[in-house]
Each structure stands twice: as structure tokens, then as C-alpha cells.
Amino acid sequence: MALISKIGIIGANHVGAHVANALLYQGLVTELYISDTNEVLCKAQVNDLLDAMPFYPHPARVFELDDRYEELAGCDIIVNAAGHVAAAAGNRDGELFVTTDEAKKFAKRIADAGFNGVWVNIANPCDVVTTELQYLTGADPYKVIGSGTTLDSARLRHALSGATGYPASCINAWMLGEHGNGMFACWSHVSIGCLTLDEVAAQTGKTFDLSELEQAGRMGGYVTYSGKQCTEYSIANGAVEVIKAIVHDTKLITPVSTLLTDVYGVSGFYSSLPAVIGANGVEKVFVPELSDSEIEAWRKSCEHVKGNIDQLGWLEVDARID
């Protein structure tokens, strides 16, 4: 029996459009629903995707919804890409009030219409908006996922690939915590092939500036932004990796923004940890054994997310750092 996959995308600008294209190019969707308050843009994106349909591996139906959010309720997955990238020119917190106001326009409407699928949020600040979506919808927390540091981990692997000369596919290295300036490299769990970074250094004579590499993972997006005032390919493909794991129930392990329950004393809101992603969303959260310095970085990172939640005032979640 052919796979039937219905996916909705809210926000049809750079990132949303690239998510749509990647989903179709990888044959992950049979019905694609595009929503944006800019009806002219939404119509244009849908028409462009339909013009490209002969070049995708499988035919799919693509629908223009504009702001008829209730029609997304029948989807298996909804991707929130509603944002305002120019507001994030200085840092990812720049969109805090814009993106949270946007989510208030559609989240409850979709939930009230009966949506029971999985939310994948890529709007920034990712951890706050993901927390907000769960709060507004009352959804199963593990069916609300933020793309989180999946992308930042790819950026760290990019930096390590440049430093070592080995392909990123051979490198296992993750950024954890908030998808923002407070994220940190989990150096205690980095491996290249089956070797630790110290073993690689000892056997090759290479030296690594960990602070510089971590900063490359943290700020890589702004290298892109400075040249074209947006990021699009990397975040879209990172989000689609998460979506693919849901569609095909692959049990992918990747760092995503997920609900924290007493993780080194932090509870009640979303931030990135290693998680198993399958048909039901987040199926298991792993908590790595962190070094003392990493625990300190984790708590500092989470304090920043909590501070942003506190700024909103109305987002009344039990955000605790004990």
C-alpha cells in the first residue's frame, strides 16, 4: 500500500518554501497544504511547486490555504515556519514577540478543529515558540517538536570537518541547549569514526581550538545571514530530516527541542536534548552524562530560554530551574 502523508506548512517565505520543495523532492508527501497570510505569496509558491511537479519523484497534490488554518487539522504533520527573519538580524531572540504573536493567530484554531498529528516548529526563538505551541494547543508534549539544535549540530560537524579534513558524515558531534547564543558543544560525547577527538589529535598531530569550533557551530547561521539576509537550505533540510523520521518511523536520534522534566534541575519548558523520533513524534528523550562544565553551560542556556518565556508574561508554564 502506498504511503499517504499529509503535511501542512505555515509560512510560505524562504524557509517554508524550501521545506515544501525538499519534502516533494524526497517523495515524503502526497498532500501538501501551504498557508500564509500573504495570499499573493502563497498562491505564487503553490503554483511554482505545481509547475515543478513533473520533476519530483512522485506526484503530489498541493493546496493553497492562505489563512484558512482549520483546514490543516486533517494533516499528519504541521510545520510552523511563520517568522520575520529581518527581526533576527542581531540574534535569534529578535523575533520573540513577532513569532509568538503569529502562533497565537493559528495554534488554538487548528487544535480546536481536531488536529491530532505532530507539530514541527522551526520558528525562532525555537524553544520558546515550541513551548508556546504546546501551551496553546494542549497537545501531547511529545507531539510538539522544535527543530532545535539539529541544525547547529550540523554546523558544528561542518566546522569539525574543516578542522580535521574528514567528512561530516564520519563525525558525531552535537550542540545542546537552546537554539540560540546559549547553546553549547557537548565535547564529552564527540566522536570521529569510533575515536574520541583526543585520540584523533594524538594520532594525527592535529590540534583543535574547541572554543573556536564551538563558536562556529553557534554562529554559523550568521555567516550565511550576512551574505544573503536569510538562512534557508540548511534549516529546511534539518527540519525535513525530523519530518522524514516521523513519516517513515525511522527512530532517528537527533537533538531536538523537547519538553524538559528535571534535566539537571530544569523542568517545564523546551530545549534541545538527544531524542528518538518516530511516527509518534518524540518517543524517548536521552539525557547524556555531562561534565561539570557542560552542566553549568546547560543550566545557563536554559536560564536564557526561561528569561524569554518570562518576558512574555502570558505564557504561564511551570518553568523551573532548581
Tab-separated table of C-alpha atoms in Angstrom:
chain	number	residue	atom	x	y	z
A	1	MET	CA	0.000	0.000	0.000
A	2	ALA	CA	1.319	3.435	-0.927
A	3	LEU	CA	2.281	5.781	1.885
A	4	ILE	CA	-0.228	8.592	2.394
A	5	SER	CA	1.357	11.593	4.048
A	6	LYS	CA	-0.455	14.881	4.592
A	7	ILE	CA	1.777	17.743	5.662
A	8	GLY	CA	0.916	21.384	6.272
A	9	ILE	CA	3.332	24.321	6.263
A	10	ILE	CA	2.511	27.630	7.932
A	11	GLY	CA	4.687	30.377	6.470
A	12	ALA	CA	5.476	30.348	2.743
A	13	ASN	CA	8.544	32.542	2.621
A	14	HIS	CA	12.173	31.348	2.251
A	15	VAL	CA	12.250	28.538	4.794
A	16	GLY	CA	8.693	27.283	4.374
A	17	ALA	CA	9.113	27.153	0.609
A	18	HIS	CA	12.369	25.217	0.882
A	19	VAL	CA	10.755	22.752	3.293
A	20	ALA	CA	7.984	22.232	0.755
A	21	ASN	CA	10.446	21.683	-2.087
A	22	ALA	CA	12.562	19.262	-0.036
A	23	LEU	CA	9.507	17.253	1.007
A	24	LEU	CA	8.418	16.893	-2.598
A	25	TYR	CA	11.940	16.210	-3.877
A	26	GLN	CA	12.361	13.394	-1.341
A	27	GLY	CA	8.903	11.961	-2.063
A	28	LEU	CA	7.818	12.358	1.564
A	29	VAL	CA	4.406	13.901	0.986
A	30	THR	CA	1.290	13.032	-1.013
A	31	GLU	CA	-0.803	16.034	0.036
A	32	LEU	CA	0.893	19.343	0.861
A	33	TYR	CA	-1.015	22.275	2.339
A	34	ILE	CA	0.602	25.732	2.205
A	35	SER	CA	-0.656	28.502	4.479
A	36	ASP	CA	0.377	32.157	4.634
A	37	THR	CA	-1.422	35.404	5.410
A	38	ASN	CA	0.159	36.874	2.273
A	39	GLU	CA	-2.251	35.385	-0.255
A	40	VAL	CA	-0.278	36.597	-3.271
A	41	LEU	CA	2.894	34.888	-1.997
A	42	CYS	CA	1.015	31.739	-1.016
A	43	LYS	CA	-0.561	31.434	-4.470
A	44	ALA	CA	2.793	32.001	-6.153
A	45	GLN	CA	4.590	29.356	-4.101
A	46	VAL	CA	1.863	26.773	-4.709
A	47	ASN	CA	1.885	27.497	-8.435
A	48	ASP	CA	5.684	27.210	-8.594
A	49	LEU	CA	5.615	23.847	-6.786
A	50	LEU	CA	2.890	22.554	-9.113
A	51	ASP	CA	4.891	23.699	-12.150
A	52	ALA	CA	7.827	21.669	-10.792
A	53	MET	CA	5.724	18.552	-10.145
A	54	PRO	CA	6.909	16.648	-13.261
A	55	PHE	CA	10.458	16.786	-11.896
A	56	TYR	CA	9.707	15.285	-8.462
A	57	PRO	CA	9.942	11.501	-7.957
A	58	HIS	CA	6.232	11.113	-7.114
A	59	PRO	CA	3.192	13.227	-7.913
A	60	ALA	CA	1.566	15.040	-5.019
A	61	ARG	CA	-1.373	17.369	-4.541
A	62	VAL	CA	-0.538	20.894	-3.349
A	63	PHE	CA	-3.178	23.170	-1.863
A	64	GLU	CA	-3.231	26.910	-1.187
A	65	LEU	CA	-4.875	27.578	2.185
A	66	ASP	CA	-3.915	31.217	2.871
A	67	ASP	CA	-5.215	31.795	6.439
A	68	ARG	CA	-7.846	29.017	6.471
A	69	TYR	CA	-5.972	27.327	9.300
A	70	GLU	CA	-8.750	24.933	10.269
A	71	GLU	CA	-8.195	23.068	7.010
A	72	LEU	CA	-4.798	21.960	8.365
A	73	ALA	CA	-6.496	19.824	11.025
A	74	GLY	CA	-6.510	16.728	8.808
A	75	CYS	CA	-2.726	16.760	8.361
A	76	ASP	CA	-0.355	14.205	9.863
A	77	ILE	CA	2.323	16.853	10.456
A	78	ILE	CA	2.211	20.642	10.601
A	79	VAL	CA	5.414	22.658	10.172
A	80	ASN	CA	5.457	26.126	11.720
A	81	ALA	CA	7.754	28.357	9.665
A	82	ALA	CA	5.927	31.623	10.411
A	83	GLY	CA	8.557	34.199	11.262
A	84	HIS	CA	10.148	37.506	10.379
A	85	VAL	CA	13.797	36.877	9.617
A	86	ALA	CA	14.799	40.542	9.490
A	87	ALA	CA	13.936	40.832	13.188
A	88	ALA	CA	16.607	38.208	13.912
A	89	ALA	CA	19.431	40.147	12.276
A	90	GLY	CA	21.226	40.640	15.605
A	91	ASN	CA	20.250	37.424	17.391
A	92	ARG	CA	17.584	34.738	17.391
A	93	ASP	CA	15.734	36.441	20.249
A	94	GLY	CA	14.880	39.324	17.915
A	95	GLU	CA	11.761	37.517	16.708
A	96	LEU	CA	10.478	36.774	20.227
A	97	PHE	CA	7.380	38.962	20.167
A	98	VAL	CA	6.712	38.687	16.427
A	99	THR	CA	6.691	34.894	16.182
A	100	THR	CA	4.837	34.284	19.437
A	101	ASP	CA	2.132	36.713	18.308
A	102	GLU	CA	1.918	34.851	14.988
A	103	ALA	CA	1.447	31.482	16.713
A	104	LYS	CA	-1.453	32.898	18.729
A	105	LYS	CA	-3.292	33.517	15.445
A	106	PHE	CA	-3.404	29.882	14.368
A	107	ALA	CA	-2.401	27.338	17.026
A	108	LYS	CA	-5.642	27.133	19.004
A	109	ARG	CA	-7.771	27.358	15.861
A	110	ILE	CA	-6.038	24.288	14.450
A	111	ALA	CA	-6.260	22.397	17.752
A	112	ASP	CA	-9.955	23.221	18.127
A	113	ALA	CA	-10.541	21.929	14.597
A	114	GLY	CA	-9.310	18.499	15.749
A	115	PHE	CA	-5.650	18.293	14.766
A	116	ASN	CA	-4.009	15.274	16.427
A	117	GLY	CA	-0.811	14.986	14.463
A	118	VAL	CA	2.737	16.171	15.143
A	119	TRP	CA	3.865	19.797	15.240
A	120	VAL	CA	7.372	20.555	13.980
A	121	ASN	CA	8.379	24.106	14.856
A	122	ILE	CA	11.233	25.919	13.143
A	123	ALA	CA	10.210	29.497	14.027
A	124	ASN	CA	12.562	31.358	16.382
A	125	PRO	CA	13.241	31.652	19.246
A	126	CYS	CA	12.687	27.953	18.639
A	127	ASP	CA	12.480	26.760	22.243
A	128	VAL	CA	10.048	29.494	23.298
A	129	VAL	CA	7.748	29.112	20.285
A	130	THR	CA	7.722	25.321	20.694
A	131	THR	CA	6.826	25.729	24.365
A	132	GLU	CA	4.089	28.171	23.313
A	133	LEU	CA	2.608	25.809	20.720
A	134	GLN	CA	2.200	23.067	23.315
A	135	TYR	CA	0.708	25.547	25.786
A	136	LEU	CA	-1.798	26.971	23.296
A	137	THR	CA	-2.900	23.623	21.853
A	138	GLY	CA	-2.784	21.372	24.915
A	139	ALA	CA	-1.240	18.728	22.668
A	140	ASP	CA	0.698	15.714	23.876
A	141	PRO	CA	4.062	17.388	24.647
A	142	TYR	CA	5.924	14.751	22.698
A	143	LYS	CA	3.885	15.510	19.580
A	144	VAL	CA	5.259	19.053	19.649
A	145	ILE	CA	8.875	19.169	18.465
A	146	GLY	CA	11.246	22.042	17.823
A	147	SER	CA	13.973	21.596	15.238
A	148	GLY	CA	16.242	22.928	17.975
A	149	THR	CA	19.946	22.220	17.664
A	150	THR	CA	19.661	19.661	14.873
A	151	LEU	CA	20.880	22.394	12.525
A	152	ASP	CA	23.501	23.767	14.941
A	153	SER	CA	24.911	20.266	15.334
A	154	ALA	CA	25.288	20.080	11.558
A	155	ARG	CA	27.131	23.400	11.708
A	156	LEU	CA	29.448	22.027	14.393
A	157	ARG	CA	30.129	18.963	12.236
A	158	HIS	CA	30.843	21.313	9.321
A	159	ALA	CA	33.412	23.134	11.466
A	160	LEU	CA	34.984	19.878	12.684
A	161	SER	CA	35.141	18.563	9.135
A	162	GLY	CA	37.101	21.634	8.125
A	163	ALA	CA	39.443	21.279	11.097
A	164	THR	CA	40.096	17.550	10.696
A	165	GLY	CA	39.802	17.060	6.941
A	166	TYR	CA	37.314	14.217	7.469
A	167	PRO	CA	33.765	14.264	6.070
A	168	ALA	CA	30.947	15.436	8.319
A	169	SER	CA	29.225	12.077	7.802
A	170	CYS	CA	32.017	10.462	9.873
A	171	ILE	CA	31.674	12.942	12.727
A	172	ASN	CA	29.256	12.646	15.639
A	173	ALA	CA	29.105	15.995	17.433
A	174	TRP	CA	26.124	17.794	18.893
A	175	MET	CA	25.206	21.198	20.179
A	176	LEU	CA	22.712	21.055	23.056
A	177	GLY	CA	20.531	23.508	24.968
A	178	GLU	CA	18.734	26.442	23.394
A	179	HIS	CA	18.717	27.103	19.685
A	180	GLY	CA	20.387	30.450	20.260
A	181	ASN	CA	23.524	32.031	21.635
A	182	GLY	CA	23.316	29.927	24.817
A	183	MET	CA	23.802	26.587	23.052
A	184	PHE	CA	26.945	24.612	23.856
A	185	ALA	CA	29.028	21.859	22.267
A	186	CYS	CA	28.772	18.551	24.096
A	187	TRP	CA	32.510	17.863	23.788
A	188	SER	CA	32.397	14.928	26.205
A	189	HIS	CA	30.473	12.896	23.609
A	190	VAL	CA	32.170	13.864	20.328
A	191	SER	CA	33.499	11.044	18.173
A	192	ILE	CA	35.156	10.834	14.772
A	193	GLY	CA	34.586	7.376	13.445
A	194	CYS	CA	34.972	5.374	16.658
A	195	LEU	CA	37.687	7.669	18.025
A	196	THR	CA	37.493	10.481	20.530
A	197	LEU	CA	38.707	13.894	19.483
A	198	ASP	CA	41.704	13.474	21.813
A	199	GLU	CA	42.593	10.181	20.129
A	200	VAL	CA	42.422	11.799	16.705
A	201	ALA	CA	44.635	14.639	17.917
A	202	ALA	CA	47.176	12.218	19.425
A	203	GLN	CA	47.376	10.012	16.327
A	204	THR	CA	47.383	12.749	13.699
A	205	GLY	CA	49.232	15.559	15.444
A	206	LYS	CA	46.339	17.912	14.758
A	207	THR	CA	45.342	20.462	17.396
A	208	PHE	CA	41.843	21.819	17.862
A	209	ASP	CA	40.655	25.134	19.247
A	210	LEU	CA	37.466	23.953	20.937
A	211	SER	CA	36.218	27.456	21.695
A	212	GLU	CA	36.605	28.490	18.075
A	213	LEU	CA	34.896	25.346	16.814
A	214	GLU	CA	32.020	25.766	19.261
A	215	GLN	CA	31.570	29.366	18.169
A	216	ALA	CA	31.445	28.238	14.538
A	217	GLY	CA	28.612	25.879	15.433
A	218	ARG	CA	26.862	28.604	17.400
A	219	MET	CA	27.223	31.447	14.904
A	220	GLY	CA	27.418	29.664	11.554
A	221	GLY	CA	23.975	30.872	10.629
A	222	TYR	CA	25.098	34.478	10.790
A	223	VAL	CA	27.852	33.813	8.261
A	224	THR	CA	25.048	32.850	5.893
A	225	TYR	CA	22.765	35.661	7.014
A	226	SER	CA	25.421	38.336	6.497
A	227	GLY	CA	25.667	37.424	2.825
A	228	LYS	CA	22.019	36.902	1.870
A	229	GLN	CA	19.897	38.119	4.817
A	230	CYS	CA	18.372	34.712	5.471
A	231	THR	CA	19.187	31.074	6.037
A	232	GLU	CA	17.128	28.579	4.080
A	233	TYR	CA	18.751	25.417	2.717
A	234	SER	CA	20.270	24.173	5.963
A	235	ILE	CA	17.294	24.774	8.252
A	236	ALA	CA	14.860	23.400	5.679
A	237	ASN	CA	16.857	20.192	5.275
A	238	GLY	CA	17.333	19.878	9.037
A	239	ALA	CA	13.580	20.132	9.547
A	240	VAL	CA	12.928	17.617	6.781
A	241	GLU	CA	15.264	15.102	8.472
A	242	VAL	CA	12.969	15.270	11.511
A	243	ILE	CA	9.852	15.039	9.334
A	244	LYS	CA	11.270	12.051	7.439
A	245	ALA	CA	11.804	10.243	10.735
A	246	ILE	CA	8.125	10.776	11.578
A	247	VAL	CA	6.815	9.791	8.137
A	248	HIS	CA	8.922	6.616	7.927
A	249	ASP	CA	9.056	5.884	11.678
A	250	THR	CA	12.847	5.563	11.480
A	251	LYS	CA	13.680	6.084	15.186
A	252	LEU	CA	16.230	8.739	14.248
A	253	ILE	CA	18.260	10.009	17.189
A	254	THR	CA	18.909	13.723	16.846
A	255	PRO	CA	18.953	16.738	19.166
A	256	VAL	CA	15.562	18.466	19.085
A	257	SER	CA	13.753	20.904	21.321
A	258	THR	CA	11.602	18.790	23.616
A	259	LEU	CA	9.871	19.105	26.978
A	260	LEU	CA	12.290	19.031	29.907
A	261	THR	CA	11.483	17.046	33.013
A	262	ASP	CA	14.102	17.525	35.744
A	263	VAL	CA	17.091	17.517	33.392
A	264	TYR	CA	19.949	18.643	35.629
A	265	GLY	CA	17.377	20.548	37.656
A	266	VAL	CA	15.483	22.087	34.725
A	267	SER	CA	11.793	21.396	34.053
A	268	GLY	CA	8.666	22.707	32.414
A	269	PHE	CA	9.747	24.101	29.037
A	270	TYR	CA	11.503	23.062	25.836
A	271	SER	CA	15.185	22.845	24.956
A	272	SER	CA	17.383	20.503	22.931
A	273	LEU	CA	18.421	17.036	24.038
A	274	PRO	CA	19.053	13.818	22.094
A	275	ALA	CA	15.679	12.273	21.236
A	276	VAL	CA	14.324	9.288	19.343
A	277	ILE	CA	11.993	10.485	16.581
A	278	GLY	CA	9.367	8.166	15.138
A	279	ALA	CA	5.761	8.077	13.981
A	280	ASN	CA	4.507	9.399	17.321
A	281	GLY	CA	6.928	12.316	17.494
A	282	VAL	CA	9.469	12.220	20.310
A	283	GLU	CA	9.389	8.617	21.504
A	284	LYS	CA	12.251	8.802	24.008
A	285	VAL	CA	14.489	11.523	25.397
A	286	PHE	CA	18.085	10.655	26.286
A	287	VAL	CA	19.954	12.627	28.908
A	288	PRO	CA	23.735	12.370	28.369
A	289	GLU	CA	26.133	12.280	31.284
A	290	LEU	CA	27.554	15.778	31.116
A	291	SER	CA	30.780	17.062	32.592
A	292	ASP	CA	30.598	19.677	35.338
A	293	SER	CA	31.354	22.469	32.873
A	294	GLU	CA	28.696	21.151	30.483
A	295	ILE	CA	26.111	21.043	33.274
A	296	GLU	CA	26.922	24.662	34.031
A	297	ALA	CA	26.543	25.531	30.335
A	298	TRP	CA	23.253	23.597	30.182
A	299	ARG	CA	21.755	25.469	33.114
A	300	LYS	CA	22.945	28.846	31.796
A	301	SER	CA	21.449	28.038	28.407
A	302	CYS	CA	18.127	27.072	29.978
A	303	GLU	CA	18.104	30.202	32.116
A	304	HIS	CA	18.151	32.216	28.894
A	305	VAL	CA	15.137	30.331	27.494
A	306	LYS	CA	13.265	30.794	30.781
A	307	GLY	CA	14.103	34.502	30.698
A	308	ASN	CA	12.493	34.816	27.284
A	309	ILE	CA	9.407	32.940	28.470
A	310	ASP	CA	9.182	35.265	31.465
A	311	GLN	CA	9.297	38.292	29.123
A	312	LEU	CA	6.048	37.175	27.512
A	313	GLY	CA	4.170	37.211	30.785
A	314	TRP	CA	1.096	35.394	29.468
A	315	LEU	CA	2.917	32.095	28.750
A	316	GLU	CA	2.152	30.548	32.131
A	317	VAL	CA	4.159	27.312	32.144
A	318	ASP	CA	5.855	25.766	35.157
A	319	ALA	CA	9.331	26.772	34.016
A	320	ARG	CA	11.732	25.832	36.799
A	321	ILE	CA	15.485	25.793	37.269
A	322	ASP	CA	16.159	24.289	40.697
